PDB file of N, CA and C in Angstrom:
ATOM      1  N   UNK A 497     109.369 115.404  85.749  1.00 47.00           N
ATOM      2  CA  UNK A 497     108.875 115.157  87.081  1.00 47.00           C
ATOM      3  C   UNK A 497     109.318 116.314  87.985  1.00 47.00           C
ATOM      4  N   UNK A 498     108.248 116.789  88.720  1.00 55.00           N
ATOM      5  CA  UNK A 498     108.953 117.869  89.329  1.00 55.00           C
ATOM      6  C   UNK A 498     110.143 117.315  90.674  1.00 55.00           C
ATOM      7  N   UNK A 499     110.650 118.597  90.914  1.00 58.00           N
ATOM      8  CA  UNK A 499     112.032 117.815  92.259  1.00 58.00           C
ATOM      9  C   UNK A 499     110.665 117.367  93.426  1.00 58.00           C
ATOM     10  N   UNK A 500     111.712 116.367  94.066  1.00 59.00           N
ATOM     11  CA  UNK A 500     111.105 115.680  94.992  1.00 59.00           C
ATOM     12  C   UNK A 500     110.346 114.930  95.013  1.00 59.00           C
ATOM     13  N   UNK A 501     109.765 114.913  93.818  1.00 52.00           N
ATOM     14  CA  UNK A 501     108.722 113.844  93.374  1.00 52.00           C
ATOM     15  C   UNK A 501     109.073 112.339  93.808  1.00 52.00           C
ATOM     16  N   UNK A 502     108.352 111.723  93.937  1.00 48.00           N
ATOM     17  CA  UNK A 502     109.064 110.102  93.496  1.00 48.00           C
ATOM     18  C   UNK A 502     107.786 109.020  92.964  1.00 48.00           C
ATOM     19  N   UNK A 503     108.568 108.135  91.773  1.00 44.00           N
ATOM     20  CA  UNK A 503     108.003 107.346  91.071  1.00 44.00           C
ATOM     21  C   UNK A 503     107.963 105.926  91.774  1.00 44.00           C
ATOM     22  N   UNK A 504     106.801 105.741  91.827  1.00 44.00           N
ATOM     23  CA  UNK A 504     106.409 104.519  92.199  1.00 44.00           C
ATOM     24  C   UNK A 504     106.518 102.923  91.111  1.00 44.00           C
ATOM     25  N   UNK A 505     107.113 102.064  91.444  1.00 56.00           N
ATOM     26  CA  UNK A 505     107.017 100.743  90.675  1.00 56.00           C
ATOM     27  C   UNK A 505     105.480 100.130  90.626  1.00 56.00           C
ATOM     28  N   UNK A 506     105.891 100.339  89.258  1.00 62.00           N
ATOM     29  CA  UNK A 506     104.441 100.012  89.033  1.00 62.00           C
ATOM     30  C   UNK A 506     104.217  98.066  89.374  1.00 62.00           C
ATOM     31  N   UNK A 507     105.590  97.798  89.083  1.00 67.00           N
ATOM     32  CA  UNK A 507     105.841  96.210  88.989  1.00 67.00           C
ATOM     33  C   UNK A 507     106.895  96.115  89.942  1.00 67.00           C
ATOM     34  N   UNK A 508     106.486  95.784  91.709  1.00 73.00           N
ATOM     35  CA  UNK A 508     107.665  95.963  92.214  1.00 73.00           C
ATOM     36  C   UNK A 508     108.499  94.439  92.821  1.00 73.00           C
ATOM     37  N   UNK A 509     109.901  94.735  92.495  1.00 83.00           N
ATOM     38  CA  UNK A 509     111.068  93.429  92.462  1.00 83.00           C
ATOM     39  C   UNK A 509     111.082  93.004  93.612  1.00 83.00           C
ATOM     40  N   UNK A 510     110.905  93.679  94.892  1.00 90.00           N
ATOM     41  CA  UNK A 510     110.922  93.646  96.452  1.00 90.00           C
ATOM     42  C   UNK A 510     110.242  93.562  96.920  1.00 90.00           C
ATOM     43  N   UNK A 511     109.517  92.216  98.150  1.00 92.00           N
ATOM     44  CA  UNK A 511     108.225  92.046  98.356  1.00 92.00           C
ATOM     45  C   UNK A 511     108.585  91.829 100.011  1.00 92.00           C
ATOM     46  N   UNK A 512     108.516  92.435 101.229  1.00 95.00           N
ATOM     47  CA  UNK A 512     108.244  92.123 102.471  1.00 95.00           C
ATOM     48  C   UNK A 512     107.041  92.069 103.068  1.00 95.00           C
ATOM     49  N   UNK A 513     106.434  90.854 103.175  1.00 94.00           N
ATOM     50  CA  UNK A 513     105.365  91.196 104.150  1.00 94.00           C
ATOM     51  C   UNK A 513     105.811  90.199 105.580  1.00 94.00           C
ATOM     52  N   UNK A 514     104.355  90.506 106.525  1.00 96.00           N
ATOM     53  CA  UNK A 514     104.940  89.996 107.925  1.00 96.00           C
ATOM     54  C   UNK A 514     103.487  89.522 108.342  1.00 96.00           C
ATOM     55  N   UNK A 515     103.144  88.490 109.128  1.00 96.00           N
ATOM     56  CA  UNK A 515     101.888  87.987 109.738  1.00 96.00           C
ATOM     57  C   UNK A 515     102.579  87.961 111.145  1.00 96.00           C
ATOM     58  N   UNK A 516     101.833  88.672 112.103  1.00 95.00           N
ATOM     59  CA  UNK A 516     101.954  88.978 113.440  1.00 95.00           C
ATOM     60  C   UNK A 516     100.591  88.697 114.260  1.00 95.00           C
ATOM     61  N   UNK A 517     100.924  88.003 114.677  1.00 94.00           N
ATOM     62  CA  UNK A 517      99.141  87.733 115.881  1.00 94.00           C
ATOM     63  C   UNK A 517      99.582  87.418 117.068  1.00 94.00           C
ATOM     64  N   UNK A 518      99.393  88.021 117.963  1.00 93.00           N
ATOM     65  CA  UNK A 518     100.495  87.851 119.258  1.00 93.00           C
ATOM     66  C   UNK A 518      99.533  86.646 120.552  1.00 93.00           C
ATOM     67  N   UNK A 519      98.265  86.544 120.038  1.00 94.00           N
ATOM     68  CA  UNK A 519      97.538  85.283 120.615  1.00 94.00           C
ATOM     69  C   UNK A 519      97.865  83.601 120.386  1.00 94.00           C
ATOM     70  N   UNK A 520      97.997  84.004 118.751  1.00 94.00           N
ATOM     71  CA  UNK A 520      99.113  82.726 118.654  1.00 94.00           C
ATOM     72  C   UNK A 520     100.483  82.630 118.936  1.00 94.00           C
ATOM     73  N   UNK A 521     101.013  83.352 119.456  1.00 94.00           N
ATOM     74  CA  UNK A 521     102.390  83.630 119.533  1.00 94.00           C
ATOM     75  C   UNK A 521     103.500  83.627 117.954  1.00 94.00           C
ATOM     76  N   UNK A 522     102.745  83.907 117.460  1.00 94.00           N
ATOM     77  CA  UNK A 522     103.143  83.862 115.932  1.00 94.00           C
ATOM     78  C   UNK A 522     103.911  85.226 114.735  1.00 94.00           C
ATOM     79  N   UNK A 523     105.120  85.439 115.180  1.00 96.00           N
ATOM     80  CA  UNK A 523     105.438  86.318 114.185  1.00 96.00           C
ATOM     81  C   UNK A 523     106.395  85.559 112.839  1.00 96.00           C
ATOM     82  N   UNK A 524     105.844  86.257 111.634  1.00 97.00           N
ATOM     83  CA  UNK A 524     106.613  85.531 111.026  1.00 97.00           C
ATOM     84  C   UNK A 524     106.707  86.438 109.667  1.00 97.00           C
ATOM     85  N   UNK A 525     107.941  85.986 108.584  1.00 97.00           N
ATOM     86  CA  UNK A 525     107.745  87.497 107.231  1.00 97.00           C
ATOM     87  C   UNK A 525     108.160  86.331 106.630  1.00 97.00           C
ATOM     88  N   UNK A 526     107.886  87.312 105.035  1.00 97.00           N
ATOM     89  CA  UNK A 526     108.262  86.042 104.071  1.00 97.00           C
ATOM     90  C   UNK A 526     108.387  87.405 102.961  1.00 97.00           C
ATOM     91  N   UNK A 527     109.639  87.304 102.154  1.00 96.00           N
ATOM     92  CA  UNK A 527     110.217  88.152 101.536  1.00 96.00           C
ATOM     93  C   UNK A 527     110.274  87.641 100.257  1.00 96.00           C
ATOM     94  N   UNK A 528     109.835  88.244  99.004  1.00 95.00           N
ATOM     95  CA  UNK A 528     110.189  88.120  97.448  1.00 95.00           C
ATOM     96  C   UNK A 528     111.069  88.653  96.885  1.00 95.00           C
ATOM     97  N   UNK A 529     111.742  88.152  95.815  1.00 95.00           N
ATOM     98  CA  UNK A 529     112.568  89.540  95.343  1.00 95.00           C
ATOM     99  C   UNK A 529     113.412  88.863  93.953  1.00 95.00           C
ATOM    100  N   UNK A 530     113.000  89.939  92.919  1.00 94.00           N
ATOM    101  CA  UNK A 530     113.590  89.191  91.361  1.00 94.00           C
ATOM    102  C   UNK A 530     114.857  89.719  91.503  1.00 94.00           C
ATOM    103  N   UNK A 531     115.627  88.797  91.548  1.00 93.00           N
ATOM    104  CA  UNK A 531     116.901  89.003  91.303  1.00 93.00           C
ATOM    105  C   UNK A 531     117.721  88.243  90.028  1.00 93.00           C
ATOM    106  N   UNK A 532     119.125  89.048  89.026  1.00 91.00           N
ATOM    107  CA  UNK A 532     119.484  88.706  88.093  1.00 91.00           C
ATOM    108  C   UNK A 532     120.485  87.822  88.420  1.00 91.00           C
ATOM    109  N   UNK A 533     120.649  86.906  87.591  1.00 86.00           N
ATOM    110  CA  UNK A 533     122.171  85.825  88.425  1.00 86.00           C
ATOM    111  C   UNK A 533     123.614  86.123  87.523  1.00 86.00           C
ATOM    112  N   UNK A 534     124.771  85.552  87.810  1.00 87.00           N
ATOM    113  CA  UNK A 534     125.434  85.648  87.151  1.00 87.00           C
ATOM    114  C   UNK A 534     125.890  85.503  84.925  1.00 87.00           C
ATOM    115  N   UNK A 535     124.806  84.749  85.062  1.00 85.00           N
ATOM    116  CA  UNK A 535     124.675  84.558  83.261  1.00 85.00           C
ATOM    117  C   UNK A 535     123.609  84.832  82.636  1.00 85.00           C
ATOM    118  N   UNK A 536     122.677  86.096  83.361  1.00 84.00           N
ATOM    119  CA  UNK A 536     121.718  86.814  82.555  1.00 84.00           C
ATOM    120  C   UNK A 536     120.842  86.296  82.873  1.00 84.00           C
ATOM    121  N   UNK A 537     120.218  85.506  83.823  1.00 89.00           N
ATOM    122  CA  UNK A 537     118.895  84.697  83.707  1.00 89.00           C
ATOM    123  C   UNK A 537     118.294  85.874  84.826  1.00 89.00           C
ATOM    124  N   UNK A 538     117.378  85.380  85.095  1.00 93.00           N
ATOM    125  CA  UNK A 538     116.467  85.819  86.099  1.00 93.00           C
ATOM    126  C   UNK A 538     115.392  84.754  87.343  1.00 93.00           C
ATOM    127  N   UNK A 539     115.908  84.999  88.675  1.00 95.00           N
ATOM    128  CA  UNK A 539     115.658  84.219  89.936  1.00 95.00           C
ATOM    129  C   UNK A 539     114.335  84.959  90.548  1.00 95.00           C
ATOM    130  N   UNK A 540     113.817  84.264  91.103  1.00 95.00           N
ATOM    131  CA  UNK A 540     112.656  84.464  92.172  1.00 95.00           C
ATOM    132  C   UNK A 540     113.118  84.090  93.258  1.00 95.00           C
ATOM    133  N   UNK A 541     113.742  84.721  94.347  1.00 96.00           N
ATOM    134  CA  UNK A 541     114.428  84.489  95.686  1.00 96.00           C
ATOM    135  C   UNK A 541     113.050  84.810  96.775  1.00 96.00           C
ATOM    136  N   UNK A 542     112.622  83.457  97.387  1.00 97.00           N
ATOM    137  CA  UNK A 542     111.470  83.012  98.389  1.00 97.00           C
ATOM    138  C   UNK A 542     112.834  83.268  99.799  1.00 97.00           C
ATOM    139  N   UNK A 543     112.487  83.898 100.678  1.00 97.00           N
ATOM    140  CA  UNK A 543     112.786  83.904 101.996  1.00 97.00           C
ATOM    141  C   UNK A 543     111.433  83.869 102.757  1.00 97.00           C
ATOM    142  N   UNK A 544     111.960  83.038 104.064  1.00 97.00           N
ATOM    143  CA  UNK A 544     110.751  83.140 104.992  1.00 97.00           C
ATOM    144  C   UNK A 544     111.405  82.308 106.183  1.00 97.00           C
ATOM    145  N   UNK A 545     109.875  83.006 107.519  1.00 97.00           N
ATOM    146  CA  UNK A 545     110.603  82.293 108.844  1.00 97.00           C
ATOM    147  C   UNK A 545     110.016  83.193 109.992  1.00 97.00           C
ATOM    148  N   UNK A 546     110.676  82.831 110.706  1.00 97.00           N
ATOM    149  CA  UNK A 546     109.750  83.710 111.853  1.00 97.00           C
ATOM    150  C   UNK A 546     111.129  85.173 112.113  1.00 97.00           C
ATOM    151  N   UNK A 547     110.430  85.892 112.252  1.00 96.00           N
ATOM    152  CA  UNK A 547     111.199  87.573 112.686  1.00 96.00           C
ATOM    153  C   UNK A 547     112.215  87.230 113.540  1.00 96.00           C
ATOM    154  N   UNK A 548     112.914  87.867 113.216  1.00 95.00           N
ATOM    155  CA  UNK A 548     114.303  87.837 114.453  1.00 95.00           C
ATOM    156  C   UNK A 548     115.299  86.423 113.928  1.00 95.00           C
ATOM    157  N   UNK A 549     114.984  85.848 112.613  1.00 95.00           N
ATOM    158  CA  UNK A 549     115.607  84.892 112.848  1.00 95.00           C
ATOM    159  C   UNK A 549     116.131  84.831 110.671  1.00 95.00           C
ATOM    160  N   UNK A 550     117.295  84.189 111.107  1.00 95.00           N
ATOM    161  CA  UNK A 550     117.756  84.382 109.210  1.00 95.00           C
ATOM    162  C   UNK A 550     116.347  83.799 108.232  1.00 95.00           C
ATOM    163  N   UNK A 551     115.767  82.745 108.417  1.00 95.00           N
ATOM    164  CA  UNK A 551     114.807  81.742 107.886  1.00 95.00           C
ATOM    165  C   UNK A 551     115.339  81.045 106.691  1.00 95.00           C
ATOM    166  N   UNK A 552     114.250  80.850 106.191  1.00 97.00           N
ATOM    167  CA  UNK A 552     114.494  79.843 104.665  1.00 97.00           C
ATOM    168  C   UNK A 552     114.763  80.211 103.610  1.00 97.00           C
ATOM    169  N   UNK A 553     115.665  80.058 102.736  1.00 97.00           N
ATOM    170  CA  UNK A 553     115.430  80.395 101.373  1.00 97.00           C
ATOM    171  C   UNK A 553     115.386  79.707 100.365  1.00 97.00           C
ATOM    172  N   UNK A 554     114.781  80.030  98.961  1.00 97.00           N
ATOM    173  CA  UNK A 554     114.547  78.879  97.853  1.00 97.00           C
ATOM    174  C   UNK A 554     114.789  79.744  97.094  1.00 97.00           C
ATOM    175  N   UNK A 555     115.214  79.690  95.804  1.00 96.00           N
ATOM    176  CA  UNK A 555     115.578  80.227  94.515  1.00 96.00           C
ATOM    177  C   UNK A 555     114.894  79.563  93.362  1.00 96.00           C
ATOM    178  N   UNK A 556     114.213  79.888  92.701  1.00 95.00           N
ATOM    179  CA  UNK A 556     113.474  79.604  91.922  1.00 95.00           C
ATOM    180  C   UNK A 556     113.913  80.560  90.324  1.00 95.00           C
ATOM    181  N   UNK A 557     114.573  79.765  89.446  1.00 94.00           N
ATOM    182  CA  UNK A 557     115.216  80.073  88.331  1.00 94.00           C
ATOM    183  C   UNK A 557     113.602  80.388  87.456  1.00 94.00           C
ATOM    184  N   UNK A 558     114.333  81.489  86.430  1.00 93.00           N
ATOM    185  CA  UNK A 558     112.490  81.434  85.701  1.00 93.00           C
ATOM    186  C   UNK A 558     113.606  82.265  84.343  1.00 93.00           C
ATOM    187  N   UNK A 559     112.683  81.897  82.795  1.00 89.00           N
ATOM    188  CA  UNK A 559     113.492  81.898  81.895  1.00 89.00           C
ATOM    189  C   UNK A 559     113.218  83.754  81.479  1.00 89.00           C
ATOM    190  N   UNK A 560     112.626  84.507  81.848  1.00 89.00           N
ATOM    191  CA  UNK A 560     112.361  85.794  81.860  1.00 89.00           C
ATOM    192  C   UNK A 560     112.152  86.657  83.097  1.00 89.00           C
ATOM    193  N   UNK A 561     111.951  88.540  82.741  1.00 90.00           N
ATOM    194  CA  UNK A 561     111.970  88.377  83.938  1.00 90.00           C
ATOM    195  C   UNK A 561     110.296  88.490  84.271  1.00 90.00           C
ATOM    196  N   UNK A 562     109.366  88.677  83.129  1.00 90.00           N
ATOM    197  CA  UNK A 562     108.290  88.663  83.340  1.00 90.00           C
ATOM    198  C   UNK A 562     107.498  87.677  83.801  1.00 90.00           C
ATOM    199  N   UNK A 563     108.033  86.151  83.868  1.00 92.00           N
ATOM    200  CA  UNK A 563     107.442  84.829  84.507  1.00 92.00           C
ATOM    201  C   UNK A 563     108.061  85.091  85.635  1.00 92.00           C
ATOM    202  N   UNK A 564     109.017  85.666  86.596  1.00 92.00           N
ATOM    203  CA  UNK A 564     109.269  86.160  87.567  1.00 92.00           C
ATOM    204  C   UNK A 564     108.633  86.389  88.241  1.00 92.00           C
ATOM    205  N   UNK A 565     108.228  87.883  87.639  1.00 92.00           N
ATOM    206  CA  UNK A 565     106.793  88.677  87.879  1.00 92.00           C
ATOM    207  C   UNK A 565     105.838  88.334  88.383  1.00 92.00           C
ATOM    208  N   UNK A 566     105.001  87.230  87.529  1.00 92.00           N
ATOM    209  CA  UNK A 566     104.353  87.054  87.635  1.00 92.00           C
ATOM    210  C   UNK A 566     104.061  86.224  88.710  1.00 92.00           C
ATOM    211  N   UNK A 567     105.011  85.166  88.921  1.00 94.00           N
ATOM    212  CA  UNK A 567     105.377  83.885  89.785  1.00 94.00           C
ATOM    213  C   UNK A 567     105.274  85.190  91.389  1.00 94.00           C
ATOM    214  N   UNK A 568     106.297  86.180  91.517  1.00 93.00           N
ATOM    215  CA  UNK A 568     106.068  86.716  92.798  1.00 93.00           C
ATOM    216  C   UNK A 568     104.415  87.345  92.852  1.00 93.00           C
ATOM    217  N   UNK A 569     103.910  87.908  92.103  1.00 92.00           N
ATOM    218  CA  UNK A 569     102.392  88.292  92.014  1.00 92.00           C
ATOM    219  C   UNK A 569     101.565  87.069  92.586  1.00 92.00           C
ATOM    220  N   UNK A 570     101.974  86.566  92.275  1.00 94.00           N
ATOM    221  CA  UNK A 570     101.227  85.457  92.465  1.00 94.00           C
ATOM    222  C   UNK A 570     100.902  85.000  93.854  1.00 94.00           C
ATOM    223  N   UNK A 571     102.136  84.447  94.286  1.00 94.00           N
ATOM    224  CA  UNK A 571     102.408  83.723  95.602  1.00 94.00           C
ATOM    225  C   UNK A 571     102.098  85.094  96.639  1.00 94.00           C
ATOM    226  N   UNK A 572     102.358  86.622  96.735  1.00 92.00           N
ATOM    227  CA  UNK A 572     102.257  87.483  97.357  1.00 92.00           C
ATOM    228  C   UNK A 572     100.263  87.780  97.304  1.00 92.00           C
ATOM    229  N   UNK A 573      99.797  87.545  96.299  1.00 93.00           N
ATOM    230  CA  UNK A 573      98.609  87.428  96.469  1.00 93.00           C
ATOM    231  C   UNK A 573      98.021  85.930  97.363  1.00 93.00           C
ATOM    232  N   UNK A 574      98.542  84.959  97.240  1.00 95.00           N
ATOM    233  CA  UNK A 574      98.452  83.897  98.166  1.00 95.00           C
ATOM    234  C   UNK A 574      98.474  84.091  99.567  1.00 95.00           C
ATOM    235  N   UNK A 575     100.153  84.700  99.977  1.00 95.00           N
ATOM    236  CA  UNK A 575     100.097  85.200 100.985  1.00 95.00           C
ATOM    237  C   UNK A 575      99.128  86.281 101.947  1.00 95.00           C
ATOM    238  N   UNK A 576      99.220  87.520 100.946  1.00 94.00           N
ATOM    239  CA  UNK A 576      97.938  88.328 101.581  1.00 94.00           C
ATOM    240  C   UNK A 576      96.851  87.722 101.976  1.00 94.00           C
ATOM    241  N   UNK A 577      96.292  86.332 101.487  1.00 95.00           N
ATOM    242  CA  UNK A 577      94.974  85.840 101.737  1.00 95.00           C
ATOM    243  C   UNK A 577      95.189  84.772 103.128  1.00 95.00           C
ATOM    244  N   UNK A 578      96.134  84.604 103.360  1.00 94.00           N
ATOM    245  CA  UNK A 578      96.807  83.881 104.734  1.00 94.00           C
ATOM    246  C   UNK A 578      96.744  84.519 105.911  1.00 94.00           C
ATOM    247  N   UNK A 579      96.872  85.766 105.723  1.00 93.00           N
ATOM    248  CA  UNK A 579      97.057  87.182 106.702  1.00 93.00           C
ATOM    249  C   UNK A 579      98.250  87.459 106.402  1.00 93.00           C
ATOM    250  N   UNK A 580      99.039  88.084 105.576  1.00 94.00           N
ATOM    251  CA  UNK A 580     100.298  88.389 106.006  1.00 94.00           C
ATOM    252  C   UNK A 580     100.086  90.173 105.027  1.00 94.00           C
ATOM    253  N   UNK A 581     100.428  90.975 105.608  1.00 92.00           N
ATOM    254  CA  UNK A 581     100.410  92.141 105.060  1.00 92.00           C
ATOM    255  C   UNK A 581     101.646  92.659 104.863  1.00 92.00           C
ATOM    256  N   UNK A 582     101.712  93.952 104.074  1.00 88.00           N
ATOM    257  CA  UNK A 582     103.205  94.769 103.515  1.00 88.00           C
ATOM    258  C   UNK A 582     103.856  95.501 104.945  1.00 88.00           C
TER     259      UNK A 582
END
């Protein structure tokens, strides 16, 4: 790769998006992210809530990390169709 280059995830672990419409008075993000736990497994960590504020979180255990994957693909394609963009 030449210097400076940089490689893009093709499959990426980190998901922020944000739905902002300032007619509804509505800001709000909702964050993905595969994370490994202490005994090798692999989590799907759901955050969400409105901006400016800690929000919700859910952890969602999954027995690989490719049902992970897929599980955040998923729901982030859900989201995009809600309005919420990267």
């Amino acid at each position: 790769m030449p210097d400076g280059a940089v490689q893009l995830e093709v499959f990426p672990t980190c998901l922020h998006l944000c739905r902002i419409d300032s007619a509804r008075n509505m800001r709000r993000f909702y964050r993905l992210s595969i994370q490994r736990d202490l005994f090798g497994g692999v989590s799907l960590v759901r955050v969400w809530g409105r901006i400016g504020t800690r929000g919700r979180q859910l952890v969602e255990a999954h027995d690989d990390e490719g049902q992970a994957l897929t599980a955040l693909m998923k729901l982030a394609q859900e989201k995009r169709r809600r309005g919420y963009e990267p």
